[in-house]
PDB file of C-alpha atoms in Angstrom:
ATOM      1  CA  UNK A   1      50.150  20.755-191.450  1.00 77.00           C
ATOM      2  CA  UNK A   2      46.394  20.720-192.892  1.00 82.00           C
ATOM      3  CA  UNK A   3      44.988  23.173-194.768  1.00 85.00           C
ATOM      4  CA  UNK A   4      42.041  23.102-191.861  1.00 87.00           C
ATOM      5  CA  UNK A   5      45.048  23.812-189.277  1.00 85.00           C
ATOM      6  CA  UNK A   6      46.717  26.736-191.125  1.00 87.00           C
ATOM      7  CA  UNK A   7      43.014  28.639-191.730  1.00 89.00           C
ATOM      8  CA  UNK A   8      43.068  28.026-187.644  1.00 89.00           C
ATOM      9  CA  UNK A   9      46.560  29.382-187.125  1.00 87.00           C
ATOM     10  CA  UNK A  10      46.558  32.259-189.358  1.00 89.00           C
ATOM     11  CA  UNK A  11      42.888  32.967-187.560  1.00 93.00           C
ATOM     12  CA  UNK A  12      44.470  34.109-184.855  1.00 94.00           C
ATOM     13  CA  UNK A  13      45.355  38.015-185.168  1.00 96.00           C
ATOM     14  CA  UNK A  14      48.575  37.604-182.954  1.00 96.00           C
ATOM     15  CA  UNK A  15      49.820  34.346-185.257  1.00 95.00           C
ATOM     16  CA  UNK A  16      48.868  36.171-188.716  1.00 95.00           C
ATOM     17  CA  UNK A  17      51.164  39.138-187.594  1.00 96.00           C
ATOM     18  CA  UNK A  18      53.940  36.970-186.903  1.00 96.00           C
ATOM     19  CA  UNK A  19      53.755  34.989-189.815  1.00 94.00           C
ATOM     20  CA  UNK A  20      53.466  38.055-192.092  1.00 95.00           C
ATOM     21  CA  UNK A  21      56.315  39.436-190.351  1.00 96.00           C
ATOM     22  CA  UNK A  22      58.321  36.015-191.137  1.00 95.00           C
ATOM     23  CA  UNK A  23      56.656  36.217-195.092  1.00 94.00           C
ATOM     24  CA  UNK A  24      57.736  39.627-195.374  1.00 95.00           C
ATOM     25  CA  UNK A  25      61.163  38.870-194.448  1.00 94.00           C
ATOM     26  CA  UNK A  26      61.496  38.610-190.554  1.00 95.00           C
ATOM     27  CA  UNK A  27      64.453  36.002-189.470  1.00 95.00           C
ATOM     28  CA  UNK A  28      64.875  37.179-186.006  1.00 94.00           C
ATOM     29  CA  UNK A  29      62.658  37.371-183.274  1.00 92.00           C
ATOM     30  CA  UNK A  30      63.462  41.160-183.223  1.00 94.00           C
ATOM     31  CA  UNK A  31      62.634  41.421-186.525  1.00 96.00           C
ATOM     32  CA  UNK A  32      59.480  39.830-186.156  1.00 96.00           C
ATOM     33  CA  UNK A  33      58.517  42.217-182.853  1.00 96.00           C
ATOM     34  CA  UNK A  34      59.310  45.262-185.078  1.00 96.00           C
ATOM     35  CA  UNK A  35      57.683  43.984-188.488  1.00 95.00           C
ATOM     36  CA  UNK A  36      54.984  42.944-186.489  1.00 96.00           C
ATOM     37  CA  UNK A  37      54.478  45.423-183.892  1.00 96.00           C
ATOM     38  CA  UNK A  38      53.585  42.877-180.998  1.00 97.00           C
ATOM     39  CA  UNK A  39      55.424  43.100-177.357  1.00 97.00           C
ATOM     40  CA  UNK A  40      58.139  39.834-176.460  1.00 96.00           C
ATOM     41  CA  UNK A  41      55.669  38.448-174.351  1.00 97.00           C
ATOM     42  CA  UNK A  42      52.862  38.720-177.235  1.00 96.00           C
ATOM     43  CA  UNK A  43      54.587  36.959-180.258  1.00 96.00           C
ATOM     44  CA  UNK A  44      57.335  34.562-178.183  1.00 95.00           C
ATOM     45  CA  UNK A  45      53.918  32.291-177.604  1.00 96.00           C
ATOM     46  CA  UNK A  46      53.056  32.557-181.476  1.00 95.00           C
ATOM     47  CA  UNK A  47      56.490  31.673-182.185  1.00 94.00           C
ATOM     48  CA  UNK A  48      56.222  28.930-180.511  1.00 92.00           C
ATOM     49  CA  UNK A  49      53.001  27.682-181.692  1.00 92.00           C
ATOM     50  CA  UNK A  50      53.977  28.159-185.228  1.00 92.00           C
ATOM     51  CA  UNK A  51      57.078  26.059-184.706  1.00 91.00           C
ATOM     52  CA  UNK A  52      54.928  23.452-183.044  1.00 90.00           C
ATOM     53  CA  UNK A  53      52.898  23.410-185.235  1.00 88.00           C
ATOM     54  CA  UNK A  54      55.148  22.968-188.572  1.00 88.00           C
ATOM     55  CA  UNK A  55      54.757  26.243-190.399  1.00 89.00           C
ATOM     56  CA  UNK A  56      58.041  27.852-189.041  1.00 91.00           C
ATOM     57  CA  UNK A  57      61.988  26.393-188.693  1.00 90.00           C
ATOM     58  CA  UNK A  58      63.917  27.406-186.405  1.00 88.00           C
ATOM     59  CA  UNK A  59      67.351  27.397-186.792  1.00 86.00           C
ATOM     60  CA  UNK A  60      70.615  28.839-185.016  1.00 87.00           C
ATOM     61  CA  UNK A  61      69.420  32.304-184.146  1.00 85.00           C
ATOM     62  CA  UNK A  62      67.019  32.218-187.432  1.00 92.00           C
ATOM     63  CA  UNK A  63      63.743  31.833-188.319  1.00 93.00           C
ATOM     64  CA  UNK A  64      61.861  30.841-191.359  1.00 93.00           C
ATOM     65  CA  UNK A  65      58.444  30.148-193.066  1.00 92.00           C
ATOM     66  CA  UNK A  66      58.413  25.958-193.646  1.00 91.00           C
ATOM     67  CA  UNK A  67      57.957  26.470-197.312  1.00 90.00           C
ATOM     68  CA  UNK A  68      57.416  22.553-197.976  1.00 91.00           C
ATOM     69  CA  UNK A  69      54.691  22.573-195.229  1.00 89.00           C
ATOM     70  CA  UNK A  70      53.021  25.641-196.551  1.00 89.00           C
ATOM     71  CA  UNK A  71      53.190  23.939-200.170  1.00 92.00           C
ATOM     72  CA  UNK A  72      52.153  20.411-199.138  1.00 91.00           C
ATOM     73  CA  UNK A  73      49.095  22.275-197.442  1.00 88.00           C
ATOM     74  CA  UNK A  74      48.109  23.884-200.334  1.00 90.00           C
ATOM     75  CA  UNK A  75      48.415  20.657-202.745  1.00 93.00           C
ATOM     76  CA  UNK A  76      46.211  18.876-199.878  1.00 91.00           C
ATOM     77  CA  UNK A  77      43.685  21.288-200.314  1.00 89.00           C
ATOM     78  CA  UNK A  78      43.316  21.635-203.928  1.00 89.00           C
ATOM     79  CA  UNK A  79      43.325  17.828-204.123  1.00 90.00           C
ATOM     80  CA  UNK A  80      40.606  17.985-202.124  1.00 89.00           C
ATOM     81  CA  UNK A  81      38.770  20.910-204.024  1.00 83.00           C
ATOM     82  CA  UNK A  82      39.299  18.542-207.475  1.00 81.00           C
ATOM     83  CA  UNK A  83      37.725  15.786-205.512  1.00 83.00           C
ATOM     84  CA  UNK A  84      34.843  17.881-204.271  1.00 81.00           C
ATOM     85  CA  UNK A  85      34.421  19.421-208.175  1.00 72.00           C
ATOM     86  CA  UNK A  86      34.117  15.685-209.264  1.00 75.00           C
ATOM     87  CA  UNK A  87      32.186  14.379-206.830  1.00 77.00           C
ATOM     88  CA  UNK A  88      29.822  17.078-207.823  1.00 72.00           C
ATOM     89  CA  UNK A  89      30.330  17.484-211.639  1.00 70.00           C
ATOM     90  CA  UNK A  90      31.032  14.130-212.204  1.00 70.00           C
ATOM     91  CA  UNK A  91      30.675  14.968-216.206  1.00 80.00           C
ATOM     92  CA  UNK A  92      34.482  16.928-216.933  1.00 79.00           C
ATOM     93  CA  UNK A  93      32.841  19.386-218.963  1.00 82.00           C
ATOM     94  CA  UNK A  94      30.686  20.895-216.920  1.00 85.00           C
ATOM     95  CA  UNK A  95      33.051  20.572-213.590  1.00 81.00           C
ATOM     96  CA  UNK A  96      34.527  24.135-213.140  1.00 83.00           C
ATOM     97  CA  UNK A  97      31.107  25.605-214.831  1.00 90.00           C
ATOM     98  CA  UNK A  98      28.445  24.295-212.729  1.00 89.00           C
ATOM     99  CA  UNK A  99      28.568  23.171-209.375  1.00 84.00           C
ATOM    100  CA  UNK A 100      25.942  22.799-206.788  1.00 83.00           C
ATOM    101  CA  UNK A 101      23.275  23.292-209.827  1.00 87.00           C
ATOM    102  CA  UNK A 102      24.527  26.446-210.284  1.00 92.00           C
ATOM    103  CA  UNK A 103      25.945  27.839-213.533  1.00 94.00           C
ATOM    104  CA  UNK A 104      29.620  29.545-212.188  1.00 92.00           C
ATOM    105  CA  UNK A 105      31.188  29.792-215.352  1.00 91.00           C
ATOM    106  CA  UNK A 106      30.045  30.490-218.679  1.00 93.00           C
ATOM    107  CA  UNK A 107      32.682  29.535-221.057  1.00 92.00           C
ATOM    108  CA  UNK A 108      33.437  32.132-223.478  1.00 89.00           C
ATOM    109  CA  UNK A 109      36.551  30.979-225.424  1.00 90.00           C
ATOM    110  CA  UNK A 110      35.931  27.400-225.957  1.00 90.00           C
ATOM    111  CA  UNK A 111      32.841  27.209-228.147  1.00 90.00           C
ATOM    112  CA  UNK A 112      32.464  23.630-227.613  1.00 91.00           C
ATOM    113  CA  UNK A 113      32.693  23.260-224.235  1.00 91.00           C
ATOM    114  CA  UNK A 114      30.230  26.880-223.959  1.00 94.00           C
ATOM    115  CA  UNK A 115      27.499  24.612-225.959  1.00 93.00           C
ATOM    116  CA  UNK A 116      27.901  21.804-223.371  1.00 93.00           C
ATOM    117  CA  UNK A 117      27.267  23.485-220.445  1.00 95.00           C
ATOM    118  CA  UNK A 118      24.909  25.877-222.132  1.00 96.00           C
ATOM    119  CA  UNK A 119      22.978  22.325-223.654  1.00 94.00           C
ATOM    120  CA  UNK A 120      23.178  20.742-220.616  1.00 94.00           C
ATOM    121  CA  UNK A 121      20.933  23.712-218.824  1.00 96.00           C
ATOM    122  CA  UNK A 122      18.593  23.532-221.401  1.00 96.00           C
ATOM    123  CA  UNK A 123      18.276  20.113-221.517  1.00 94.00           C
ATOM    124  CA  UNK A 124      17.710  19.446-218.203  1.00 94.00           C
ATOM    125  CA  UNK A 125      15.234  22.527-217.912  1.00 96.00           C
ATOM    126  CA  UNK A 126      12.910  22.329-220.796  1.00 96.00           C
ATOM    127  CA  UNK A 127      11.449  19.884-222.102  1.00 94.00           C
ATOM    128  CA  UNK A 128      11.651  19.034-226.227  1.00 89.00           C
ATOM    129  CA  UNK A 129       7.989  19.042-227.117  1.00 88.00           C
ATOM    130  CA  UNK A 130       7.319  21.664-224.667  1.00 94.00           C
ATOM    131  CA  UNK A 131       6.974  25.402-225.229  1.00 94.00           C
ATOM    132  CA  UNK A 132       7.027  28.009-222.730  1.00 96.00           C
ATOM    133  CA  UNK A 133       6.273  31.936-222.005  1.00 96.00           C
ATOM    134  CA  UNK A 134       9.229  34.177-221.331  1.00 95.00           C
ATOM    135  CA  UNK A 135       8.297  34.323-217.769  1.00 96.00           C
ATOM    136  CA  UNK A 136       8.446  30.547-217.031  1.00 97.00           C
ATOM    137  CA  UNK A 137      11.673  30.513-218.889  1.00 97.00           C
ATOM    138  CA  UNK A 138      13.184  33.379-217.017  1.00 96.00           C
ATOM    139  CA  UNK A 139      11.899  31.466-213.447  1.00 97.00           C
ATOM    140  CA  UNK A 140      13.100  27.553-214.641  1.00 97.00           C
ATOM    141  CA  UNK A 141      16.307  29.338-215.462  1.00 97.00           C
ATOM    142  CA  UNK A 142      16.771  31.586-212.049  1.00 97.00           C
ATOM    143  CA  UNK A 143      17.756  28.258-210.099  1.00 96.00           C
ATOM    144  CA  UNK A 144      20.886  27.941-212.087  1.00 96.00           C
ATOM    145  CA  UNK A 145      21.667  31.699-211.475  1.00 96.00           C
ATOM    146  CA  UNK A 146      21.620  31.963-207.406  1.00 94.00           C
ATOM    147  CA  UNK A 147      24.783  33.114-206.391  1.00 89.00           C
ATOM    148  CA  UNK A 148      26.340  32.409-210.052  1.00 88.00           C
ATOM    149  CA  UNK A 149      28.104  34.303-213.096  1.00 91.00           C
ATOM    150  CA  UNK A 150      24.231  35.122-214.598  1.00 93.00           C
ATOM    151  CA  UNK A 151      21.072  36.207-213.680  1.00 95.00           C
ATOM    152  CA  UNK A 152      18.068  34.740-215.484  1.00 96.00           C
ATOM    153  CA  UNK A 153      17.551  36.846-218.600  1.00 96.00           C
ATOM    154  CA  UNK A 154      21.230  36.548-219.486  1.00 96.00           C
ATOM    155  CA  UNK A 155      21.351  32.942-219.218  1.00 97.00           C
ATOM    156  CA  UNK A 156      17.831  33.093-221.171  1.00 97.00           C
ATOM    157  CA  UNK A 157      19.741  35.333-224.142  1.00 96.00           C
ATOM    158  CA  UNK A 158      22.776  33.371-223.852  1.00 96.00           C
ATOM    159  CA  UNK A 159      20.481  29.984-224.367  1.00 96.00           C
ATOM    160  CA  UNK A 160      18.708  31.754-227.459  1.00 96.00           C
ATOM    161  CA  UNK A 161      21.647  33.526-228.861  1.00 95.00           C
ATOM    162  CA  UNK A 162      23.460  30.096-229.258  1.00 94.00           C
ATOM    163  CA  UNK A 163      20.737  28.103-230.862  1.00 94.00           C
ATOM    164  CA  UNK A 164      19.265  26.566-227.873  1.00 96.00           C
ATOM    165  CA  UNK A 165      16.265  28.016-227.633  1.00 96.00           C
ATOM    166  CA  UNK A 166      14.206  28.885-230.169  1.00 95.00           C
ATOM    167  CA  UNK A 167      11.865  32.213-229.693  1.00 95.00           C
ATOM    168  CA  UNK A 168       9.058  32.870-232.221  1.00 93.00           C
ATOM    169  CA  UNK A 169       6.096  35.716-230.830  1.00 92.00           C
ATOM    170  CA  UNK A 170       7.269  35.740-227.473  1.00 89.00           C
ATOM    171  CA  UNK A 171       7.780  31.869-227.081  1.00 95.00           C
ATOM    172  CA  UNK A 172      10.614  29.488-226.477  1.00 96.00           C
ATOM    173  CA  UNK A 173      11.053  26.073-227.150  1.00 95.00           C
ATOM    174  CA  UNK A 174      13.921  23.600-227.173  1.00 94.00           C
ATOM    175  CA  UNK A 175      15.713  24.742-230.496  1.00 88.00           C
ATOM    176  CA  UNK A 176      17.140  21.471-230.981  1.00 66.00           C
ATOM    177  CA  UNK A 177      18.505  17.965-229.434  1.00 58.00           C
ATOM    178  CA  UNK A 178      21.062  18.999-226.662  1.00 50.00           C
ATOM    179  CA  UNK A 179      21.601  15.616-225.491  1.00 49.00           C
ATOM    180  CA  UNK A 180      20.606  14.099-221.827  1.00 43.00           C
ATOM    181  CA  UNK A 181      20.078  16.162-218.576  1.00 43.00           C
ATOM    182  CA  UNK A 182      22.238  14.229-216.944  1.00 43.00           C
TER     183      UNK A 182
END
């Protein structure tokens, strides 16, 4: 079973019910219709299907969730999410903080890897020699806060409160190297 199959599967309103019936305890096809609520002629077809399909045994008058299908699914598809954070973030530490150009994660216990990411949006928005007003700063930094953990003025505060950028009468500048934009 793929993960892609099971989302289809469990799509189905009849097929969820049956399987929660089944993950709530359900061995019996009785069981199931009373757990579940659905009619014989309802869930014997979504029985069936899930048997088919891998995600139930059947045994001698039993039933049961396929356990090593269900897990094998779910290592398939975070295998896949690790490849997809990779092939995005190639650099490992910034995978799991940015992704898409888009700061998801501010680290907050590990100072070192909080300066990467934190260096490598500064970096790669500002450059050294440059300065800027606090509205250009707050609208080079709103890219990497669409649909993330920040909005722009945080990340700005976060940048200056850790020594990336420097502020002096309402301008910023590049506090110091942060290494490459990569």
């Amino acid at each position: 079973m793929t993960p892609e199959q099971l989302a289809i599967d469990l799509g189905d309103p009849v097929l969820r019910r049956v399987f929660s019936a089944l993950a709530l305890g359900a061995t019996t096809s009785s069981e199931i219709l009373s757990l579940s609520g659905l009619s014989a002629p309802q869930a014997a077809p979504a029985i069936g299907r899930l048997v088919r399909s891998g995600l139930l045994a059947q045994g001698r008058g039993s039933l049961a969730l396929d356990e090593g299908s269900l897990a094998a699914a779910a290592e398939t598809a975070a295998r896949r999410v690790a490849d997809e954070a990779a092939a995005d973030q190639p650099d490992p530490q910034l995978r799991g903080h940015i992704r898409g150009g888009v700061l998801v994660n501010v680290p907050e216990q590990d100072a070192d890897a909080r300066r990467a990411v934190l260096g490598h949006i500064a970096a790669a928005t500002f450059a050294a020699d440059d300065d800027y007003d606090e509205r250009t700063v707050t609208d080079r930094l709103q890219p990497w806060c669409e649909g993330g953990v920040l909005d722009a003025v945080s990340l700005r505060r976060a940048l200056v409160d850790d020594g990336l950028l420097a502020r002096e009468s309402g301008r910023y500048r590049l506090a110091a190297p942060v290494g490459s934009a990569g």
